[in-house]
Amino acid sequence: MQTIGSKLAETGGRPAGFDYLRLTLAVGVIAMHTAIVCYSFPGEIALWQSPLRPLVRAILPMFFALSGFLVAGSLERSRTLPMFLGLRVIRIYPALTVEALLSALILGPIFTSLTLDHYVRDPLFAQYFWNLLGDPQYVLPGAFPHNPLPTYMNRQLWTVPFELLCYITLGGLSVIGLKRWPRLLPAAAVALALCYGAYKGLRTGQALMVTGPMPGLLLVAAFLAGVSLYWFRDRLPYSRDWFIGMAVASVALLSVVPFGDVIAPFTAAYVTVWLGLANPPRIWLVRGADYSYGIFLYGFPMQQAVAALGIWGQSPLGNFIGSVAASAAFAGLSWTFIEKPALRLRKPMERLEAHWLGRREVRAAATALAEELAPRDLT
């Protein structure tokens, strides 16, 4: 039986499927947001109630499950927890910081209806910089006044706190003893999903049938499900039949099954990992670069900017085409000048980690030698 682990080993631990899947999901986020950018909140509600509901609602849990599977490998390779968390920081914050600054200091002044003086004096302008700390702020004063969705600049950033919660949760499980008790991972994922489902069920008295995107805590469950698939990769089958079954189950759970959202993170995680482990030839677009994070970050601001430029930008197809092109260009610049240079910090971080571990090992050896040579009480 071929397992997830053996399939991963066949690709040298670096399957191309995850690269293509990341880009596809990032572009999918833009496609999903065309409804609200072009038709405001009624358009978004109509999207969640349409036959496309299970497809668009699968995008974010798949994104989180993909992240969980890949981040689990980073945790396994990291010798210390600070190193693991440090790698997450240099992957997320530099690009997020630059995007927030560009949105507030360039896009906002260009597309606001206010004078520059009134723009920078507005409390919303100062509040917007909480984005630099991972606290999402979505609006800028007077921005995009003639768009169907005025003032909104970065509505996609609502997932950032939950992404940070994923890393903190995984780090906490690691401290508790993940290597000794690996079943903590699936247990935590299931407990989180069940607790959320029970809370919503008791609060509403009805079956959980969410009409918006999957709630953040269930995205964390999807992340932990992805980590679990990596951690138990040598026991779990890599099977086409399993993939088909999980894909069909995901569609049903995200569309018609009461409380389906509670279970869908787990079926969607298997679908994600199965697709990610495929290894088609890499084209230049995914060779040595990852533009997906930049497309995600710049997608919504570019959609709003494209919508502000003309009527064609407020049609779903026109907005999608223009926004993908614009966000891809910014993503390329972000990868080249921000994200890739930031990742070079890994080497000095590894040297610092090795130095710290070396000093700790020397101290431990010295302590052990001192205890060995210490005079013993023979009375």
Tab-separated table of C-alpha atoms in Angstrom:
chain	number	residue	atom	x	y	z
A	1	MET	CA	0.000	0.000	0.000
A	2	GLN	CA	1.348	3.390	-0.949
A	3	THR	CA	1.251	5.829	1.924
A	4	ILE	CA	1.347	9.606	2.107
A	5	GLY	CA	4.887	9.249	3.434
A	6	SER	CA	6.115	7.058	0.582
A	7	LYS	CA	4.515	9.377	-1.979
A	8	LEU	CA	6.245	12.337	-0.324
A	9	ALA	CA	9.560	10.476	-0.393
A	10	GLU	CA	9.138	9.738	-4.121
A	11	THR	CA	9.192	13.481	-4.812
A	12	GLY	CA	12.249	14.110	-2.659
A	13	GLY	CA	10.043	15.849	-0.113
A	14	ARG	CA	9.240	18.671	-2.526
A	15	PRO	CA	6.246	17.794	-4.732
A	16	ALA	CA	5.228	20.363	-7.332
A	17	GLY	CA	1.544	19.839	-6.619
A	18	PHE	CA	1.673	22.035	-3.536
A	19	ASP	CA	3.211	24.881	-5.564
A	20	TYR	CA	0.438	24.771	-8.154
A	21	LEU	CA	-2.231	24.309	-5.486
A	22	ARG	CA	-1.056	27.363	-3.534
A	23	LEU	CA	-1.317	29.540	-6.627
A	24	THR	CA	-4.701	28.086	-7.555
A	25	LEU	CA	-6.115	28.740	-4.090
A	26	ALA	CA	-4.689	32.283	-4.000
A	27	VAL	CA	-6.340	33.058	-7.348
A	28	GLY	CA	-9.476	31.355	-6.008
A	29	VAL	CA	-9.595	33.866	-3.154
A	30	ILE	CA	-9.662	36.677	-5.733
A	31	ALA	CA	-12.425	34.923	-7.659
A	32	MET	CA	-14.412	34.507	-4.453
A	33	HIS	CA	-14.068	38.189	-3.601
A	34	THR	CA	-15.356	39.418	-6.963
A	35	ALA	CA	-18.891	38.950	-5.630
A	36	ILE	CA	-18.508	41.431	-2.781
A	37	VAL	CA	-16.228	43.837	-4.691
A	38	CYS	CA	-18.637	44.081	-7.629
A	39	TYR	CA	-21.997	43.753	-5.840
A	40	SER	CA	-21.224	44.586	-2.192
A	41	PHE	CA	-22.676	42.457	0.612
A	42	PRO	CA	-25.804	41.296	-1.285
A	43	GLY	CA	-23.506	39.822	-3.928
A	44	GLU	CA	-21.503	37.944	-1.305
A	45	ILE	CA	-24.669	36.556	0.299
A	46	ALA	CA	-25.911	35.430	-3.118
A	47	LEU	CA	-22.598	33.639	-3.728
A	48	TRP	CA	-22.861	31.679	-0.474
A	49	GLN	CA	-26.384	30.650	-1.360
A	50	SER	CA	-25.530	29.630	-4.925
A	51	PRO	CA	-24.594	26.140	-6.217
A	52	LEU	CA	-20.944	27.307	-6.063
A	53	ARG	CA	-21.157	27.382	-2.257
A	54	PRO	CA	-19.213	24.161	-1.543
A	55	LEU	CA	-16.483	25.077	-4.022
A	56	VAL	CA	-15.816	28.575	-2.735
A	57	ARG	CA	-16.168	27.515	0.906
A	58	ALA	CA	-13.489	24.847	0.390
A	59	ILE	CA	-10.834	27.409	-0.594
A	60	LEU	CA	-9.856	28.614	2.881
A	61	PRO	CA	-9.865	25.255	4.716
A	62	MET	CA	-7.747	23.849	1.895
A	63	PHE	CA	-5.354	26.785	2.253
A	64	PHE	CA	-5.035	26.139	5.983
A	65	ALA	CA	-4.679	22.366	5.570
A	66	LEU	CA	-1.941	22.916	2.974
A	67	SER	CA	-0.165	25.257	5.362
A	68	GLY	CA	-0.468	22.726	8.172
A	69	PHE	CA	1.063	19.900	6.141
A	70	LEU	CA	4.020	22.014	5.008
A	71	VAL	CA	4.566	23.751	8.347
A	72	ALA	CA	4.637	20.367	10.091
A	73	GLY	CA	7.759	19.565	8.099
A	74	SER	CA	9.309	22.830	9.255
A	75	LEU	CA	8.526	21.975	12.879
A	76	GLU	CA	10.067	18.524	12.477
A	77	ARG	CA	13.265	20.002	11.022
A	78	SER	CA	13.573	22.777	13.613
A	79	ARG	CA	15.789	21.929	16.553
A	80	THR	CA	14.109	24.437	18.865
A	81	LEU	CA	10.674	25.992	19.180
A	82	PRO	CA	12.029	29.588	18.906
A	83	MET	CA	13.591	28.632	15.582
A	84	PHE	CA	10.280	27.289	14.303
A	85	LEU	CA	8.362	30.381	15.391
A	86	GLY	CA	11.104	32.649	14.049
A	87	LEU	CA	10.787	31.057	10.619
A	88	ARG	CA	7.061	31.726	10.677
A	89	VAL	CA	7.691	35.380	11.568
A	90	ILE	CA	10.109	36.022	8.692
A	91	ARG	CA	7.718	34.313	6.279
A	92	ILE	CA	4.640	36.318	7.261
A	93	TYR	CA	5.468	39.722	8.685
A	94	PRO	CA	7.858	41.379	6.200
A	95	ALA	CA	5.463	41.063	3.257
A	96	LEU	CA	2.433	41.874	5.443
A	97	THR	CA	4.148	44.988	6.774
A	98	VAL	CA	5.077	46.298	3.320
A	99	GLU	CA	1.601	45.603	1.943
A	100	ALA	CA	-0.049	47.449	4.825
A	101	LEU	CA	2.276	50.425	4.428
A	102	LEU	CA	1.719	50.593	0.659
A	103	SER	CA	-2.047	50.407	1.151
A	104	ALA	CA	-2.108	53.180	3.752
A	105	LEU	CA	0.520	55.508	2.274
A	106	ILE	CA	0.036	55.086	-1.484
A	107	LEU	CA	-3.226	53.386	-2.478
A	108	GLY	CA	-5.246	55.159	0.194
A	109	PRO	CA	-4.166	58.709	-0.746
A	110	ILE	CA	-4.639	57.939	-4.456
A	111	PHE	CA	-8.176	56.592	-4.129
A	112	THR	CA	-9.584	58.586	-1.198
A	113	SER	CA	-12.219	61.280	-1.599
A	114	LEU	CA	-10.626	63.278	1.237
A	115	THR	CA	-7.840	65.798	1.076
A	116	LEU	CA	-4.478	64.445	2.162
A	117	ASP	CA	-4.613	66.471	5.370
A	118	HIS	CA	-8.047	65.133	6.329
A	119	TYR	CA	-7.021	61.646	5.280
A	120	VAL	CA	-4.021	61.394	7.607
A	121	ARG	CA	-5.870	63.120	10.488
A	122	ASP	CA	-8.765	60.687	10.368
A	123	PRO	CA	-8.655	58.174	13.282
A	124	LEU	CA	-9.160	55.315	10.825
A	125	PHE	CA	-5.788	56.108	9.252
A	126	ALA	CA	-3.861	55.649	12.502
A	127	GLN	CA	-5.982	52.633	13.422
A	128	TYR	CA	-5.112	50.973	10.134
A	129	PHE	CA	-1.495	50.477	11.249
A	130	TRP	CA	-2.567	47.842	13.744
A	131	ASN	CA	-2.268	45.591	10.684
A	132	LEU	CA	1.488	45.702	11.285
A	133	LEU	CA	0.933	43.701	14.468
A	134	GLY	CA	-1.421	41.187	12.900
A	135	ASP	CA	-4.590	42.888	14.157
A	136	PRO	CA	-6.637	43.222	10.958
A	137	GLN	CA	-8.069	46.616	10.084
A	138	TYR	CA	-10.030	46.673	6.861
A	139	VAL	CA	-10.926	50.266	6.042
A	140	LEU	CA	-9.168	53.510	5.170
A	141	PRO	CA	-10.913	56.905	5.352
A	142	GLY	CA	-12.715	57.925	2.194
A	143	ALA	CA	-11.179	55.142	0.092
A	144	PHE	CA	-12.914	54.032	-3.110
A	145	PRO	CA	-15.987	56.267	-2.599
A	146	HIS	CA	-17.670	55.215	-5.856
A	147	ASN	CA	-17.060	51.469	-5.553
A	148	PRO	CA	-19.894	49.096	-4.644
A	149	LEU	CA	-17.919	48.418	-1.435
A	150	PRO	CA	-16.454	51.778	-0.340
A	151	THR	CA	-13.688	52.287	2.257
A	152	TYR	CA	-12.642	48.626	2.386
A	153	MET	CA	-8.965	48.039	1.551
A	154	ASN	CA	-7.911	44.676	3.011
A	155	ARG	CA	-10.950	42.585	3.869
A	156	GLN	CA	-8.977	39.385	3.191
A	157	LEU	CA	-6.781	39.952	6.263
A	158	TRP	CA	-9.437	38.584	8.642
A	159	THR	CA	-7.702	35.192	8.452
A	160	VAL	CA	-4.313	36.474	9.706
A	161	PRO	CA	-5.079	36.190	13.464
A	162	PHE	CA	-6.257	32.624	12.940
A	163	GLU	CA	-3.092	31.808	11.024
A	164	LEU	CA	-1.067	33.118	13.944
A	165	LEU	CA	-3.270	31.076	16.298
A	166	CYS	CA	-2.396	27.985	14.245
A	167	TYR	CA	1.320	28.469	14.853
A	168	ILE	CA	0.842	29.253	18.531
A	169	THR	CA	-1.343	26.163	18.968
A	170	LEU	CA	1.168	23.944	17.207
A	171	GLY	CA	3.983	25.411	19.289
A	172	GLY	CA	1.973	24.799	22.462
A	173	LEU	CA	1.343	21.167	21.506
A	174	SER	CA	5.049	20.801	20.823
A	175	VAL	CA	5.860	22.072	24.329
A	176	ILE	CA	3.327	19.700	25.891
A	177	GLY	CA	5.002	16.753	24.203
A	178	LEU	CA	3.972	16.290	20.600
A	179	LYS	CA	6.787	13.877	19.765
A	180	ARG	CA	5.959	11.694	22.726
A	181	TRP	CA	2.181	11.856	22.264
A	182	PRO	CA	1.541	12.511	18.561
A	183	ARG	CA	-2.141	11.718	18.958
A	184	LEU	CA	-2.462	15.106	20.596
A	185	LEU	CA	-2.653	16.568	17.079
A	186	PRO	CA	-5.795	14.841	15.759
A	187	ALA	CA	-7.318	14.963	19.240
A	188	ALA	CA	-6.852	18.747	19.386
A	189	ALA	CA	-8.267	19.176	15.875
A	190	VAL	CA	-11.354	17.065	16.605
A	191	ALA	CA	-11.903	18.684	20.012
A	192	LEU	CA	-11.704	22.170	18.508
A	193	ALA	CA	-14.192	21.332	15.766
A	194	LEU	CA	-16.631	19.585	18.126
A	195	CYS	CA	-16.471	22.366	20.703
A	196	TYR	CA	-17.185	24.959	18.048
A	197	GLY	CA	-20.069	22.904	16.662
A	198	ALA	CA	-21.537	22.377	20.124
A	199	TYR	CA	-21.211	26.066	20.960
A	200	LYS	CA	-22.956	27.159	17.767
A	201	GLY	CA	-25.610	24.488	18.103
A	202	LEU	CA	-26.418	25.423	21.702
A	203	ARG	CA	-26.308	29.129	20.923
A	204	THR	CA	-28.610	29.006	17.902
A	205	GLY	CA	-30.605	25.876	18.700
A	206	GLN	CA	-30.286	24.924	15.051
A	207	ALA	CA	-28.037	22.814	12.882
A	208	LEU	CA	-24.854	24.606	11.906
A	209	MET	CA	-25.356	25.695	8.293
A	210	VAL	CA	-23.024	28.650	7.808
A	211	THR	CA	-23.671	30.811	4.758
A	212	GLY	CA	-20.379	32.706	4.831
A	213	PRO	CA	-16.779	31.538	4.739
A	214	MET	CA	-15.765	28.766	7.092
A	215	PRO	CA	-15.359	30.155	10.632
A	216	GLY	CA	-11.831	30.870	11.822
A	217	LEU	CA	-11.687	28.220	14.555
A	218	LEU	CA	-12.639	25.555	12.021
A	219	LEU	CA	-9.827	26.830	9.797
A	220	VAL	CA	-7.484	26.160	12.717
A	221	ALA	CA	-8.951	22.639	12.869
A	222	ALA	CA	-8.187	22.263	9.140
A	223	PHE	CA	-4.609	23.379	9.816
A	224	LEU	CA	-4.204	20.797	12.586
A	225	ALA	CA	-5.723	18.172	10.290
A	226	GLY	CA	-3.030	18.977	7.722
A	227	VAL	CA	-0.348	18.700	10.406
A	228	SER	CA	-1.822	15.347	11.477
A	229	LEU	CA	-1.667	14.005	7.927
A	230	TYR	CA	2.042	14.846	7.868
A	231	TRP	CA	2.730	13.463	11.320
A	232	PHE	CA	1.024	10.131	10.540
A	233	ARG	CA	2.105	10.086	6.896
A	234	ASP	CA	3.664	6.622	7.104
A	235	ARG	CA	0.397	5.072	8.284
A	236	LEU	CA	-2.148	6.814	6.078
A	237	PRO	CA	-2.831	5.604	2.519
A	238	TYR	CA	-2.282	7.730	-0.549
A	239	SER	CA	-5.257	6.401	-2.471
A	240	ARG	CA	-7.273	7.624	-5.428
A	241	ASP	CA	-10.361	5.938	-3.985
A	242	TRP	CA	-9.856	7.798	-0.722
A	243	PHE	CA	-9.426	11.034	-2.641
A	244	ILE	CA	-12.668	10.574	-4.566
A	245	GLY	CA	-14.554	9.616	-1.426
A	246	MET	CA	-13.201	12.570	0.536
A	247	ALA	CA	-13.901	14.984	-2.330
A	248	VAL	CA	-17.523	13.848	-2.610
A	249	ALA	CA	-17.884	14.016	1.171
A	250	SER	CA	-16.445	17.550	1.236
A	251	VAL	CA	-18.950	18.777	-1.352
A	252	ALA	CA	-21.826	17.260	0.607
A	253	LEU	CA	-20.596	18.513	3.970
A	254	LEU	CA	-20.119	22.055	2.696
A	255	SER	CA	-23.505	22.238	0.996
A	256	VAL	CA	-26.369	20.162	2.380
A	257	VAL	CA	-25.317	18.238	5.498
A	258	PRO	CA	-26.297	19.808	8.846
A	259	PHE	CA	-23.202	20.471	10.970
A	260	GLY	CA	-21.171	19.560	7.904
A	261	ASP	CA	-18.740	22.399	8.600
A	262	VAL	CA	-17.568	20.566	11.715
A	263	ILE	CA	-16.409	17.553	9.688
A	264	ALA	CA	-15.439	19.217	6.398
A	265	PRO	CA	-11.998	20.447	7.580
A	266	PHE	CA	-10.850	16.830	7.850
A	267	THR	CA	-12.136	15.596	4.502
A	268	ALA	CA	-10.894	18.765	2.781
A	269	ALA	CA	-7.458	18.273	4.362
A	270	TYR	CA	-7.070	14.843	2.754
A	271	VAL	CA	-8.187	16.206	-0.631
A	272	THR	CA	-5.634	19.005	-0.291
A	273	VAL	CA	-2.729	16.753	0.610
A	274	TRP	CA	-3.603	14.239	-2.116
A	275	LEU	CA	-3.559	16.979	-4.751
A	276	GLY	CA	-0.455	18.565	-3.278
A	277	LEU	CA	1.530	15.336	-3.435
A	278	ALA	CA	1.025	15.121	-7.184
A	279	ASN	CA	4.246	15.970	-8.937
A	280	PRO	CA	3.678	17.414	-12.427
A	281	PRO	CA	6.611	19.129	-14.144
A	282	ARG	CA	7.348	22.592	-12.810
A	283	ILE	CA	6.966	25.515	-15.167
A	284	TRP	CA	8.926	28.742	-14.662
A	285	LEU	CA	6.083	30.238	-12.619
A	286	VAL	CA	6.628	27.889	-9.675
A	287	ARG	CA	10.317	27.154	-10.093
A	288	GLY	CA	12.185	28.580	-7.122
A	289	ALA	CA	9.507	31.124	-6.169
A	290	ASP	CA	6.262	31.324	-4.215
A	291	TYR	CA	3.966	34.089	-5.405
A	292	SER	CA	0.844	32.788	-3.654
A	293	TYR	CA	1.262	34.817	-0.453
A	294	GLY	CA	1.761	38.034	-2.407
A	295	ILE	CA	-1.302	37.327	-4.550
A	296	PHE	CA	-3.314	36.744	-1.379
A	297	LEU	CA	-2.047	39.956	0.256
A	298	TYR	CA	-2.486	42.255	-2.737
A	299	GLY	CA	-5.564	40.617	-4.241
A	300	PHE	CA	-8.283	42.579	-2.453
A	301	PRO	CA	-6.581	46.021	-2.663
A	302	MET	CA	-6.029	45.438	-6.378
A	303	GLN	CA	-9.650	44.393	-6.828
A	304	GLN	CA	-10.814	47.614	-5.226
A	305	ALA	CA	-8.362	49.664	-7.296
A	306	VAL	CA	-9.450	47.958	-10.531
A	307	ALA	CA	-13.109	48.538	-9.629
A	308	ALA	CA	-12.345	52.233	-9.031
A	309	LEU	CA	-10.801	52.645	-12.483
A	310	GLY	CA	-13.947	52.082	-14.518
A	311	ILE	CA	-17.204	50.266	-15.149
A	312	TRP	CA	-15.404	47.276	-16.677
A	313	GLY	CA	-13.575	46.831	-13.378
A	314	GLN	CA	-16.911	46.498	-11.603
A	315	SER	CA	-17.966	43.527	-13.702
A	316	PRO	CA	-16.953	40.134	-12.230
A	317	LEU	CA	-14.954	38.965	-15.252
A	318	GLY	CA	-13.228	42.300	-15.840
A	319	ASN	CA	-12.427	42.693	-12.179
A	320	PHE	CA	-11.067	39.162	-11.919
A	321	ILE	CA	-8.795	39.444	-14.963
A	322	GLY	CA	-7.473	42.886	-14.074
A	323	SER	CA	-6.984	42.024	-10.399
A	324	VAL	CA	-5.147	38.759	-11.047
A	325	ALA	CA	-2.760	40.533	-13.404
A	326	ALA	CA	-2.150	43.423	-11.011
A	327	SER	CA	-1.786	41.301	-7.873
A	328	ALA	CA	0.542	38.902	-9.698
A	329	ALA	CA	2.784	41.828	-10.624
A	330	PHE	CA	2.882	43.051	-7.021
A	331	ALA	CA	3.413	39.479	-5.814
A	332	GLY	CA	6.440	39.165	-8.093
A	333	LEU	CA	7.915	42.353	-6.674
A	334	SER	CA	7.099	41.263	-3.142
A	335	TRP	CA	8.801	37.902	-3.596
A	336	THR	CA	11.875	39.372	-5.266
A	337	PHE	CA	12.488	42.335	-2.970
A	338	ILE	CA	10.789	41.433	0.326
A	339	GLU	CA	9.953	37.774	0.891
A	340	LYS	CA	12.988	36.075	-0.637
A	341	PRO	CA	15.520	38.423	1.050
A	342	ALA	CA	13.676	37.951	4.366
A	343	LEU	CA	14.017	34.174	4.045
A	344	ARG	CA	17.788	34.597	3.872
A	345	LEU	CA	17.622	35.423	7.570
A	346	ARG	CA	17.217	31.692	8.118
A	347	LYS	CA	20.985	31.118	7.882
A	348	PRO	CA	21.995	33.567	10.640
A	349	MET	CA	19.081	32.285	12.720
A	350	GLU	CA	20.384	28.724	12.338
A	351	ARG	CA	23.888	29.841	13.333
A	352	LEU	CA	22.486	31.586	16.397
A	353	GLU	CA	20.490	28.483	17.276
A	354	ALA	CA	23.553	26.241	16.849
A	355	HIS	CA	25.637	28.588	19.025
A	356	TRP	CA	22.998	28.591	21.754
A	357	LEU	CA	22.598	24.795	21.626
A	358	GLY	CA	26.375	24.373	21.683
A	359	ARG	CA	26.722	26.504	24.794
A	360	ARG	CA	23.897	24.589	26.447
A	361	GLU	CA	25.551	21.266	25.626
A	362	VAL	CA	28.884	22.528	27.023
A	363	ARG	CA	27.183	23.630	30.229
A	364	ALA	CA	25.405	20.279	30.539
A	365	ALA	CA	28.679	18.397	30.017
A	366	ALA	CA	30.471	20.577	32.562
A	367	THR	CA	27.704	20.010	35.086
A	368	ALA	CA	27.813	16.257	34.537
A	369	LEU	CA	31.627	16.215	34.923
A	370	ALA	CA	31.439	18.294	38.095
A	371	GLU	CA	28.921	15.884	39.567
A	372	GLU	CA	31.132	12.947	38.625
A	373	LEU	CA	34.226	14.454	40.247
A	374	ALA	CA	32.478	15.793	43.328
A	375	PRO	CA	33.568	14.038	46.589
A	376	ARG	CA	30.993	11.572	47.824
A	377	ASP	CA	29.813	11.245	51.398
A	378	LEU	CA	30.988	7.739	52.429
A	379	THR	CA	29.697	7.861	55.968
